[in-house]
Amino acid sequence: MISVPDPGRVGALGELSGFRQRFYACLTGRADTLFELTDAVLCSDGPVTGLAELSLTAQHRRGHGALYDAVNHGRIEVDRLRRALAGLPVPRAADGRIVLAVDVSPWLRPDAPCSPDRLFCHVYGRSRGAPQFIPGWPYSFVAALETGRTSWTAVLDAVRLGPADDATAVTATQLRDVVSRIIETGQWHAGDPSMLIVMDAGYDVTRLAFVLDDLPVEVIGRIRSDRVMLRPAPPRPPGTPGRPRKHGGVFTLADPDSWHAPDHTTGTDTERYGHAEALAWDRLHPRLTRRGSWLDHHGELPIVEGSVIRLTVEHLPGECDPTPVWLWSSATGADAQLIDLLWQAFLRRFDLEHTFRLFKQTLGWTRPKLRTPESADRWTWLVIAAHTQLRLARPITEDLRRPWEKPVTEPRQLTPARVRRGFRNLHPNTSHPTAAPKPSRPGPGRPPRSRNKHPATRHNVGKTVKRDLNLQQHQSRTG
């Protein structure tokens, strides 16, 4: 009896093979070695612990010397790879919206004084749970989120933050480029619901909403519980002299007496958090000052109105007394359905943490001891390409379940680590654009008993931002 191939499986395999071809076309220097290095990451047995061990896999047919040479001196057309990622099917929310999440994950390098462009990265959990500042390379990632409880995200972009970069300006440019590529590839059309961009605390969500106001996006982020918001200015009576008021009454998040009746009150029963209740107030804005990302703003400071959401849940995993979460969104005039979508999209932002853990613990993103940030950028994009292939192979991978793991009934329930476990069986059926390796001999290297006469340069750690005008000069100029 002749078996009929499954059209869905054939289509998914074709999508995976097509992306592998496009990814190979983005490699313009040491292409064969970089491509086989990505396959070694996907097909190696167990977590990646270093680059040299990857040269021992059957999928990598070159030596470890060629591997390091490709990582240090290879070339990747990053813009072309970004367009290839944006052209893939993007996961959407329940109502068809595209939900993007932005977050920073550090590649810690505390013991690399000869590596340039390191910053002090704010990390938790390395010493008695207290926050620490450790030198490293921070990377800003943008990913599209799925619905429901999942550990999958579609990583679309990554940018390394340098010592002279303004984090808010770099994030705004990164988000603008990602949204523009999504529109150019036909993932979003005029008349579709606006995209949602979610972020955690630490971002200037008001500034990002103002800068991205010309794009079809709604920004939502967590704000501190001690913030003070302002209501709209009341109507001015006719004939009142003086300058019109810009702000209304004070809305203090930590003072319930300053609150007025919420515009919307919604409640939802969740499986993980119990009963969740959201209170929403429309048209609230913060009082902006010429500090931080607003220091170089030209002209009068604007009024950026949005919706404030107070989210409370019945319980949290491992905690008895959950604290309320305050969110601010650039959406105004939102109905109850949109309010529910906003806070649910924010909770989905934590799926990006699963991706970071997969990158570091399984795919070995921060394992190599690379010296230059350019080599770190190449390795980062190889890891992103490997993760993208896992996402494309998700519906066609056989589940190699361990005896202690729970069985799954649908391919959608497979985790990225379990898809990677079965990728070796799928690898022979995909496209292989690389050429066969040519025989060669290793170089002589440094002569024995000779000293290194060119020691590496040591670099300082920290920001090197220098503004044209400081706060006092701004005040004297605008004064």
GROMACS .gro file of C-alpha atoms in nm:
model
  479
    1MET     CA    1   0.000   0.000   0.000
    2ILE     CA    2   0.138   0.338  -0.104
    3SER     CA    3   0.132   0.599   0.171
    4VAL     CA    4   0.006   0.944   0.079
    5PRO     CA    5   0.225   1.226   0.217
    6ASP     CA    6   0.061   1.467   0.455
    7PRO     CA    7   0.019   1.807   0.280
    8GLY     CA    8   0.066   1.993   0.607
    9ARG     CA    9   0.391   1.813   0.682
   10VAL     CA   10   0.517   1.869   0.329
   11GLY     CA   11   0.436   2.239   0.353
   12ALA     CA   12   0.608   2.277   0.690
   13LEU     CA   13   0.915   2.094   0.565
   14GLY     CA   14   0.923   2.318   0.259
   15GLU     CA   15   0.900   2.627   0.478
   16LEU     CA   16   1.191   2.502   0.688
   17SER     CA   17   1.403   2.418   0.384
   18GLY     CA   18   1.323   2.754   0.227
   19PHE     CA   19   1.439   2.940   0.537
   20ARG     CA   20   1.760   2.737   0.545
   21GLN     CA   21   1.829   2.843   0.186
   22ARG     CA   22   1.760   3.208   0.267
   23PHE     CA   23   1.974   3.187   0.579
   24TYR     CA   24   2.265   3.044   0.380
   25ALA     CA   25   2.232   3.330   0.132
   26CYS     CA   26   2.282   3.575   0.420
   27LEU     CA   27   2.623   3.423   0.499
   28THR     CA   28   2.874   3.601   0.276
   29GLY     CA   29   3.200   3.501   0.447
   30ARG     CA   30   3.292   3.153   0.574
   31ALA     CA   31   2.936   3.059   0.479
   32ASP     CA   32   2.977   2.680   0.484
   33THR     CA   33   3.139   2.677   0.827
   34LEU     CA   34   2.884   2.915   0.980
   35PHE     CA   35   2.594   2.716   0.836
   36GLU     CA   36   2.729   2.384   0.960
   37LEU     CA   37   2.798   2.542   1.298
   38THR     CA   38   2.428   2.630   1.323
   39ASP     CA   39   2.338   2.271   1.233
   40ALA     CA   40   2.575   2.148   1.502
   41VAL     CA   41   2.391   2.362   1.757
   42LEU     CA   42   2.063   2.205   1.648
   43CYS     CA   43   2.182   1.845   1.632
   44SER     CA   44   2.430   1.815   1.918
   45ASP     CA   45   2.347   1.574   2.196
   46GLY     CA   46   2.275   1.771   2.511
   47PRO     CA   47   2.326   2.140   2.591
   48VAL     CA   48   2.598   2.333   2.410
   49THR     CA   49   2.897   2.381   2.640
   50GLY     CA   50   3.149   2.535   2.400
   51LEU     CA   51   3.241   2.595   2.038
   52ALA     CA   52   3.518   2.336   2.016
   53GLU     CA   53   3.284   2.053   2.114
   54LEU     CA   54   3.048   2.145   1.829
   55SER     CA   55   3.319   2.059   1.575
   56LEU     CA   56   3.291   1.693   1.688
   57THR     CA   57   2.931   1.655   1.571
   58ALA     CA   58   2.858   1.473   1.248
   59GLN     CA   59   2.684   1.778   1.099
   60HIS     CA   60   3.001   1.993   1.127
   61ARG     CA   61   3.250   1.861   0.874
   62ARG     CA   62   3.520   2.122   0.936
   63GLY     CA   63   3.782   2.140   1.207
   64HIS     CA   64   3.770   2.347   1.522
   65GLY     CA   65   4.019   2.595   1.374
   66ALA     CA   66   3.786   2.676   1.084
   67LEU     CA   67   3.500   2.704   1.334
   68TYR     CA   68   3.672   2.973   1.540
   69ASP     CA   69   3.792   3.148   1.225
   70ALA     CA   70   3.434   3.167   1.098
   71VAL     CA   71   3.299   3.307   1.423
   72ASN     CA   72   3.577   3.566   1.447
   73HIS     CA   73   3.610   3.666   1.081
   74GLY     CA   74   3.294   3.547   0.903
   75ARG     CA   75   3.037   3.781   0.752
   76ILE     CA   76   2.660   3.782   0.794
   77GLU     CA   77   2.427   4.019   0.612
   78VAL     CA   78   2.223   4.102   0.920
   79ASP     CA   79   1.971   4.326   0.744
   80ARG     CA   80   1.895   4.053   0.492
   81LEU     CA   81   1.852   3.800   0.772
   82ARG     CA   82   1.619   4.038   0.955
   83ARG     CA   83   1.398   4.063   0.646
   84ALA     CA   84   1.397   3.683   0.618
   85LEU     CA   85   1.279   3.654   0.979
   86ALA     CA   86   1.008   3.916   0.928
   87GLY     CA   87   0.881   3.730   0.621
   88LEU     CA   88   0.802   3.415   0.817
   89PRO     CA   89   0.449   3.362   0.957
   90VAL     CA   90   0.416   3.572   1.274
   91PRO     CA   91   0.212   3.435   1.567
   92ARG     CA   92  -0.091   3.641   1.660
   93ALA     CA   93  -0.318   3.701   1.956
   94ALA     CA   94  -0.674   3.574   1.989
   95ASP     CA   95  -0.821   3.866   1.791
   96GLY     CA   96  -0.557   3.848   1.518
   97ARG     CA   97  -0.329   4.118   1.656
   98ILE     CA   98   0.047   4.097   1.640
   99VAL     CA   99   0.195   4.125   1.990
  100LEU     CA  100   0.562   4.221   2.013
  101ALA     CA  101   0.773   4.209   2.328
  102VAL     CA  102   1.102   4.390   2.384
  103ASP     CA  103   1.347   4.305   2.660
  104VAL     CA  104   1.720   4.309   2.736
  105SER     CA  105   1.921   4.000   2.823
  106PRO     CA  106   2.291   4.032   2.918
  107TRP     CA  107   2.583   3.823   2.804
  108LEU     CA  108   2.789   3.849   3.122
  109ARG     CA  109   3.168   3.878   3.079
  110PRO     CA  110   3.306   3.971   3.422
  111ASP     CA  111   3.643   3.801   3.360
  112ALA     CA  112   3.717   3.956   3.018
  113PRO     CA  113   3.908   4.283   3.073
  114CYS     CA  114   4.039   4.270   2.714
  115SER     CA  115   3.688   4.268   2.564
  116PRO     CA  116   3.570   4.616   2.459
  117ASP     CA  117   3.223   4.773   2.477
  118ARG     CA  118   3.122   4.607   2.804
  119LEU     CA  119   2.858   4.766   3.026
  120PHE     CA  120   2.748   4.710   3.383
  121CYS     CA  121   2.446   4.482   3.351
  122HIS     CA  122   2.181   4.473   3.622
  123VAL     CA  123   2.123   4.109   3.719
  124TYR     CA  124   1.948   3.921   4.000
  125GLY     CA  125   1.995   3.592   4.178
  126ARG     CA  126   2.373   3.553   4.162
  127SER     CA  127   2.439   3.634   4.529
  128ARG     CA  128   2.170   3.581   4.795
  129GLY     CA  129   1.902   3.707   4.557
  130ALA     CA  130   2.035   4.065   4.574
  131PRO     CA  131   2.071   4.270   4.255
  132GLN     CA  132   2.422   4.316   4.120
  133PHE     CA  133   2.598   4.509   3.844
  134ILE     CA  134   2.823   4.275   3.645
  135PRO     CA  135   3.021   4.365   3.329
  136GLY     CA  136   2.883   4.218   3.010
  137TRP     CA  137   2.724   4.281   2.671
  138PRO     CA  138   2.352   4.365   2.696
  139TYR     CA  139   2.137   4.265   2.398
  140SER     CA  140   1.795   4.405   2.321
  141PHE     CA  141   1.561   4.141   2.170
  142VAL     CA  142   1.227   4.190   1.995
  143ALA     CA  143   1.002   3.884   1.961
  144ALA     CA  144   0.645   3.811   1.857
  145LEU     CA  145   0.437   3.638   2.126
  146GLU     CA  146   0.188   3.354   2.100
  147THR     CA  147  -0.135   3.303   2.290
  148GLY     CA  148  -0.190   3.066   2.579
  149ARG     CA  149   0.067   2.908   2.808
  150THR     CA  150   0.372   2.840   2.594
  151SER     CA  151   0.748   2.878   2.593
  152TRP     CA  152   0.766   2.967   2.222
  153THR     CA  153   0.840   3.311   2.080
  154ALA     CA  154   0.936   3.429   1.733
  155VAL     CA  155   1.258   3.629   1.773
  156LEU     CA  156   1.269   3.899   1.506
  157ASP     CA  157   1.563   4.120   1.599
  158ALA     CA  158   1.857   4.163   1.835
  159VAL     CA  159   2.073   4.472   1.894
  160ARG     CA  160   2.373   4.500   2.123
  161LEU     CA  161   2.372   4.810   2.340
  162GLY     CA  162   2.705   4.992   2.334
  163PRO     CA  163   2.866   5.229   2.584
  164ALA     CA  164   2.767   5.537   2.385
  165ASP     CA  165   2.408   5.430   2.312
  166ASP     CA  166   2.095   5.582   2.459
  167ALA     CA  167   1.888   5.276   2.551
  168THR     CA  168   1.555   5.449   2.484
  169ALA     CA  169   1.665   5.585   2.146
  170VAL     CA  170   1.808   5.248   2.039
  171THR     CA  171   1.491   5.067   2.147
  172ALA     CA  172   1.272   5.315   1.958
  173THR     CA  173   1.477   5.272   1.641
  174GLN     CA  174   1.476   4.895   1.680
  175LEU     CA  175   1.099   4.877   1.725
  176ARG     CA  176   1.040   5.112   1.433
  177ASP     CA  177   1.254   4.896   1.205
  178VAL     CA  178   1.080   4.574   1.316
  179VAL     CA  179   0.732   4.718   1.264
  180SER     CA  180   0.833   4.859   0.924
  181ARG     CA  181   0.964   4.520   0.812
  182ILE     CA  182   0.645   4.349   0.927
  183ILE     CA  183   0.441   4.592   0.718
  184GLU     CA  184   0.672   4.561   0.415
  185THR     CA  185   0.646   4.182   0.415
  186GLY     CA  186   0.265   4.194   0.415
  187GLN     CA  187   0.213   4.067   0.770
  188TRP     CA  188   0.006   4.379   0.851
  189HIS     CA  189  -0.231   4.571   0.621
  190ALA     CA  190  -0.422   4.895   0.652
  191GLY     CA  191  -0.740   4.834   0.849
  192ASP     CA  192  -0.595   4.557   1.066
  193PRO     CA  193  -0.592   4.601   1.445
  194SER     CA  194  -0.296   4.793   1.580
  195MET     CA  195   0.005   4.593   1.694
  196LEU     CA  196   0.078   4.572   2.065
  197ILE     CA  197   0.427   4.632   2.205
  198VAL     CA  198   0.470   4.511   2.565
  199MET     CA  199   0.763   4.580   2.794
  200ASP     CA  200   0.852   4.544   3.158
  201ALA     CA  201   0.959   4.812   3.404
  202GLY     CA  202   1.282   4.995   3.321
  203TYR     CA  203   1.165   5.134   2.986
  204ASP     CA  204   1.048   5.491   2.936
  205VAL     CA  205   0.713   5.375   2.804
  206THR     CA  206   0.583   5.732   2.767
  207ARG     CA  207   0.877   5.836   2.553
  208LEU     CA  208   0.847   5.527   2.334
  209ALA     CA  209   0.474   5.590   2.287
  210PHE     CA  210   0.548   5.948   2.180
  211VAL     CA  211   0.827   5.854   1.938
  212LEU     CA  212   0.628   5.566   1.781
  213ASP     CA  213   0.302   5.761   1.757
  214ASP     CA  214   0.308   5.757   1.375
  215LEU     CA  215   0.311   5.376   1.361
  216PRO     CA  216   0.007   5.144   1.394
  217VAL     CA  217   0.111   5.030   1.741
  218GLU     CA  218  -0.012   5.053   2.100
  219VAL     CA  219   0.255   5.051   2.371
  220ILE     CA  220   0.194   4.896   2.713
  221GLY     CA  221   0.444   4.864   2.996
  222ARG     CA  222   0.469   4.820   3.369
  223ILE     CA  223   0.520   5.130   3.581
  224ARG     CA  224   0.627   5.179   3.940
  225SER     CA  225   0.359   5.167   4.209
  226ASP     CA  226   0.472   5.505   4.349
  227ARG     CA  227   0.414   5.700   4.027
  228VAL     CA  228   0.192   6.005   4.014
  229MET     CA  229  -0.033   6.059   3.714
  230LEU     CA  230  -0.235   6.363   3.614
  231ARG     CA  231  -0.588   6.395   3.486
  232PRO     CA  232  -0.681   6.603   3.181
  233ALA     CA  233  -0.719   6.975   3.232
  234PRO     CA  234  -1.080   7.074   3.305
  235PRO     CA  235  -1.269   7.294   3.058
  236ARG     CA  236  -1.180   7.658   3.091
  237PRO     CA  237  -1.469   7.891   3.175
  238PRO     CA  238  -1.524   8.170   2.921
  239GLY     CA  239  -1.349   8.493   3.001
  240THR     CA  240  -1.102   8.342   3.245
  241PRO     CA  241  -0.774   8.537   3.229
  242GLY     CA  242  -0.429   8.386   3.238
  243ARG     CA  243  -0.265   8.091   3.074
  244PRO     CA  244  -0.483   7.780   3.023
  245ARG     CA  245  -0.414   7.488   3.251
  246LYS     CA  246  -0.223   7.194   3.106
  247HIS     CA  247  -0.294   6.938   3.380
  248GLY     CA  248  -0.586   6.839   3.592
  249GLY     CA  249  -0.604   6.671   3.931
  250VAL     CA  250  -0.346   6.437   4.075
  251PHE     CA  251  -0.386   6.059   4.050
  252THR     CA  252  -0.143   5.894   4.295
  253LEU     CA  253  -0.107   5.522   4.241
  254ALA     CA  254  -0.018   5.455   4.605
  255ASP     CA  255  -0.305   5.666   4.745
  256PRO     CA  256  -0.651   5.518   4.684
  257ASP     CA  257  -0.811   5.839   4.811
  258SER     CA  258  -0.684   6.021   4.502
  259TRP     CA  259  -0.850   5.777   4.264
  260HIS     CA  260  -1.176   5.845   4.091
  261ALA     CA  261  -1.425   5.586   3.968
  262PRO     CA  262  -1.260   5.358   3.708
  263ASP     CA  263  -1.385   5.377   3.354
  264HIS     CA  264  -1.379   4.998   3.321
  265THR     CA  265  -1.374   4.709   3.567
  266THR     CA  266  -1.316   4.363   3.429
  267GLY     CA  267  -1.270   4.023   3.591
  268THR     CA  268  -1.146   3.694   3.451
  269ASP     CA  269  -1.085   3.351   3.603
  270THR     CA  270  -0.743   3.215   3.508
  271GLU     CA  271  -0.596   2.871   3.562
  272ARG     CA  272  -0.259   2.991   3.690
  273TYR     CA  273  -0.343   3.306   3.890
  274GLY     CA  274  -0.701   3.245   4.001
  275HIS     CA  275  -0.941   3.538   3.968
  276ALA     CA  276  -0.781   3.838   3.798
  277GLU     CA  277  -0.939   4.183   3.825
  278ALA     CA  278  -0.840   4.487   3.622
  279LEU     CA  279  -0.938   4.848   3.695
  280ALA     CA  280  -0.878   5.095   3.411
  281TRP     CA  281  -0.870   5.474   3.408
  282ASP     CA  282  -0.868   5.654   3.075
  283ARG     CA  283  -0.675   5.967   2.968
  284LEU     CA  284  -0.411   5.987   3.240
  285HIS     CA  285  -0.064   6.124   3.170
  286PRO     CA  286   0.262   6.173   3.363
  287ARG     CA  287   0.422   6.511   3.425
  288LEU     CA  288   0.723   6.519   3.195
  289THR     CA  289   1.049   6.692   3.287
  290ARG     CA  290   1.365   6.752   3.088
  291ARG     CA  291   1.553   6.459   3.228
  292GLY     CA  292   1.666   6.128   3.086
  293SER     CA  293   1.535   6.067   2.736
  294TRP     CA  294   1.344   6.399   2.738
  295LEU     CA  295   1.656   6.610   2.794
  296ASP     CA  296   1.723   6.656   2.422
  297HIS     CA  297   1.358   6.709   2.328
  298HIS     CA  298   1.311   7.021   2.118
  299GLY     CA  299   1.023   7.252   2.192
  300GLU     CA  300   0.760   7.232   2.462
  301LEU     CA  301   0.718   6.902   2.638
  302PRO     CA  302   0.405   6.720   2.512
  303ILE     CA  303   0.117   6.566   2.701
  304VAL     CA  304   0.108   6.192   2.633
  305GLU     CA  305  -0.225   6.053   2.747
  306GLY     CA  306  -0.301   5.687   2.797
  307SER     CA  307  -0.481   5.430   3.008
  308VAL     CA  308  -0.370   5.324   3.355
  309ILE     CA  309  -0.455   4.965   3.451
  310ARG     CA  310  -0.438   4.819   3.801
  311LEU     CA  311  -0.416   4.440   3.782
  312THR     CA  312  -0.470   4.221   4.087
  313VAL     CA  313  -0.472   3.842   4.096
  314GLU     CA  314  -0.587   3.596   4.357
  315HIS     CA  315  -0.255   3.416   4.400
  316LEU     CA  316   0.089   3.382   4.243
  317PRO     CA  317   0.300   3.065   4.207
  318GLY     CA  318   0.504   3.031   4.525
  319GLU     CA  319   0.373   3.352   4.686
  320CYS     CA  320   0.089   3.406   4.932
  321ASP     CA  321   0.029   3.779   4.913
  322PRO     CA  322   0.045   3.907   4.552
  323THR     CA  323   0.094   4.279   4.504
  324PRO     CA  324  -0.099   4.477   4.241
  325VAL     CA  325   0.066   4.544   3.908
  326TRP     CA  326   0.029   4.888   3.750
  327LEU     CA  327   0.035   4.920   3.372
  328TRP     CA  328   0.029   5.220   3.141
  329SER     CA  329  -0.083   5.193   2.781
  330SER     CA  330  -0.085   5.450   2.504
  331ALA     CA  331  -0.435   5.336   2.406
  332THR     CA  332  -0.708   5.590   2.486
  333GLY     CA  333  -1.081   5.535   2.469
  334ALA     CA  334  -1.030   5.160   2.510
  335ASP     CA  335  -1.331   4.940   2.581
  336ALA     CA  336  -1.342   4.654   2.833
  337GLN     CA  337  -1.243   4.397   2.570
  338LEU     CA  338  -0.930   4.589   2.477
  339ILE     CA  339  -0.839   4.638   2.844
  340ASP     CA  340  -0.850   4.262   2.896
  341LEU     CA  341  -0.635   4.211   2.587
  342LEU     CA  342  -0.377   4.464   2.709
  343TRP     CA  343  -0.308   4.310   3.048
  344GLN     CA  344  -0.322   3.956   2.910
  345ALA     CA  345  -0.068   4.055   2.646
  346PHE     CA  346   0.156   4.192   2.919
  347LEU     CA  347   0.144   3.862   3.107
  348ARG     CA  348   0.247   3.685   2.786
  349ARG     CA  349   0.565   3.898   2.789
  350PHE     CA  350   0.717   3.655   3.039
  351ASP     CA  351   0.732   3.390   2.764
  352LEU     CA  352   1.039   3.577   2.644
  353GLU     CA  353   1.217   3.472   2.964
  354HIS     CA  354   1.176   3.108   2.855
  355THR     CA  355   1.347   3.197   2.527
  356PHE     CA  356   1.638   3.358   2.709
  357ARG     CA  357   1.678   3.051   2.929
  358LEU     CA  358   1.675   2.827   2.621
  359PHE     CA  359   1.936   3.046   2.452
  360LYS     CA  360   2.171   3.034   2.750
  361GLN     CA  361   2.119   2.690   2.899
  362THR     CA  362   2.050   2.474   2.592
  363LEU     CA  363   2.173   2.652   2.279
  364GLY     CA  364   2.483   2.787   2.456
  365TRP     CA  365   2.444   3.153   2.363
  366THR     CA  366   2.668   3.284   2.643
  367ARG     CA  367   2.900   2.981   2.665
  368PRO     CA  368   3.177   3.081   2.419
  369LYS     CA  369   3.458   3.295   2.558
  370LEU     CA  370   3.474   3.535   2.266
  371ARG     CA  371   3.688   3.845   2.291
  372THR     CA  372   3.541   4.092   2.044
  373PRO     CA  373   3.178   4.211   2.043
  374GLU     CA  374   3.165   4.159   1.666
  375SER     CA  375   3.223   3.787   1.717
  376ALA     CA  376   2.954   3.788   1.985
  377ASP     CA  377   2.713   3.947   1.738
  378ARG     CA  378   2.778   3.676   1.478
  379TRP     CA  379   2.727   3.399   1.732
  380THR     CA  380   2.407   3.566   1.855
  381TRP     CA  381   2.257   3.567   1.507
  382LEU     CA  382   2.353   3.202   1.457
  383VAL     CA  383   2.165   3.115   1.776
  384ILE     CA  384   1.863   3.316   1.658
  385ALA     CA  385   1.870   3.131   1.323
  386ALA     CA  386   1.887   2.798   1.507
  387HIS     CA  387   1.591   2.891   1.728
  388THR     CA  388   1.392   2.996   1.421
  389GLN     CA  389   1.452   2.657   1.260
  390LEU     CA  390   1.327   2.488   1.576
  391ARG     CA  391   1.010   2.694   1.557
  392LEU     CA  392   0.957   2.598   1.192
  393ALA     CA  393   1.024   2.231   1.270
  394ARG     CA  394   0.778   2.229   1.557
  395PRO     CA  395   0.476   2.079   1.373
  396ILE     CA  396   0.675   1.802   1.200
  397THR     CA  397   0.913   1.682   1.471
  398GLU     CA  398   0.868   1.341   1.629
  399ASP     CA  399   0.847   1.356   2.008
  400LEU     CA  400   1.134   1.158   2.164
  401ARG     CA  401   0.983   1.157   2.510
  402ARG     CA  402   1.183   1.062   2.814
  403PRO     CA  403   1.011   0.816   3.056
  404TRP     CA  404   0.969   1.087   3.320
  405GLU     CA  405   0.823   1.348   3.083
  406LYS     CA  406   0.456   1.406   3.025
  407PRO     CA  407   0.317   1.287   2.690
  408VAL     CA  408   0.174   1.545   2.451
  409THR     CA  409  -0.121   1.505   2.220
  410GLU     CA  410  -0.043   1.787   1.977
  411PRO     CA  411   0.284   1.906   1.818
  412ARG     CA  412   0.200   2.256   1.939
  413GLN     CA  413   0.259   2.138   2.297
  414LEU     CA  414   0.620   2.036   2.233
  415THR     CA  415   0.875   2.256   2.407
  416PRO     CA  416   1.174   2.396   2.215
  417ALA     CA  417   1.410   2.157   2.394
  418ARG     CA  418   1.202   1.854   2.290
  419VAL     CA  419   1.185   1.976   1.931
  420ARG     CA  420   1.565   2.011   1.931
  421ARG     CA  421   1.594   1.654   2.060
  422GLY     CA  422   1.421   1.522   1.748
  423PHE     CA  423   1.574   1.765   1.499
  424ARG     CA  424   1.856   1.521   1.417
  425ASN     CA  425   1.606   1.279   1.264
  426LEU     CA  426   1.453   1.562   1.061
  427HIS     CA  427   1.785   1.710   0.948
  428PRO     CA  428   1.854   1.468   0.656
  429ASN     CA  429   1.521   1.564   0.492
  430THR     CA  430   1.598   1.937   0.487
  431SER     CA  431   1.800   2.137   0.235
  432HIS     CA  432   2.182   2.133   0.261
  433PRO     CA  433   2.333   2.415   0.051
  434THR     CA  434   2.689   2.377   0.188
  435ALA     CA  435   2.973   2.234  -0.020
  436ALA     CA  436   3.201   1.950   0.080
  437PRO     CA  437   3.504   2.055   0.284
  438LYS     CA  438   3.843   2.076   0.113
  439PRO     CA  439   4.148   1.908   0.267
  440SER     CA  440   4.390   2.148   0.431
  441ARG     CA  441   4.665   2.163   0.688
  442PRO     CA  442   4.667   2.376   1.001
  443GLY     CA  443   4.902   2.672   1.021
  444PRO     CA  444   5.228   2.661   1.214
  445GLY     CA  445   5.102   2.886   1.491
  446ARG     CA  446   5.334   3.065   1.730
  447PRO     CA  447   5.683   2.914   1.750
  448PRO     CA  448   5.750   2.712   2.064
  449ARG     CA  449   5.900   2.899   2.365
  450SER     CA  450   5.827   3.237   2.207
  451ARG     CA  451   5.659   3.513   2.406
  452ASN     CA  452   5.364   3.718   2.295
  453LYS     CA  453   5.501   4.062   2.207
  454HIS     CA  454   5.158   4.212   2.138
  455PRO     CA  455   4.949   4.190   2.455
  456ALA     CA  456   4.580   4.261   2.420
  457THR     CA  457   4.449   4.604   2.512
  458ARG     CA  458   4.248   4.632   2.830
  459HIS     CA  459   3.923   4.828   2.818
  460ASN     CA  460   3.723   5.009   3.083
  461VAL     CA  461   3.365   4.914   3.163
  462GLY     CA  462   3.074   5.157   3.162
  463LYS     CA  463   2.886   5.420   2.967
  464THR     CA  464   3.063   5.688   2.765
  465VAL     CA  465   2.761   5.904   2.678
  466LYS     CA  466   2.845   6.272   2.641
  467ARG     CA  467   2.561   6.514   2.577
  468ASP     CA  468   2.606   6.846   2.404
  469LEU     CA  469   2.417   7.025   2.683
  470ASN     CA  470   2.369   6.923   3.042
  471LEU     CA  471   2.059   6.988   3.253
  472GLN     CA  472   2.173   7.329   3.377
  473GLN     CA  473   2.258   7.446   3.026
  474HIS     CA  474   1.921   7.325   2.900
  475GLN     CA  475   1.744   7.516   3.176
  476SER     CA  476   1.942   7.834   3.108
  477ARG     CA  477   1.867   7.811   2.736
  478THR     CA  478   1.493   7.746   2.781
  479GLY     CA  479   1.470   7.969   3.085
   0.00000   0.00000   0.00000
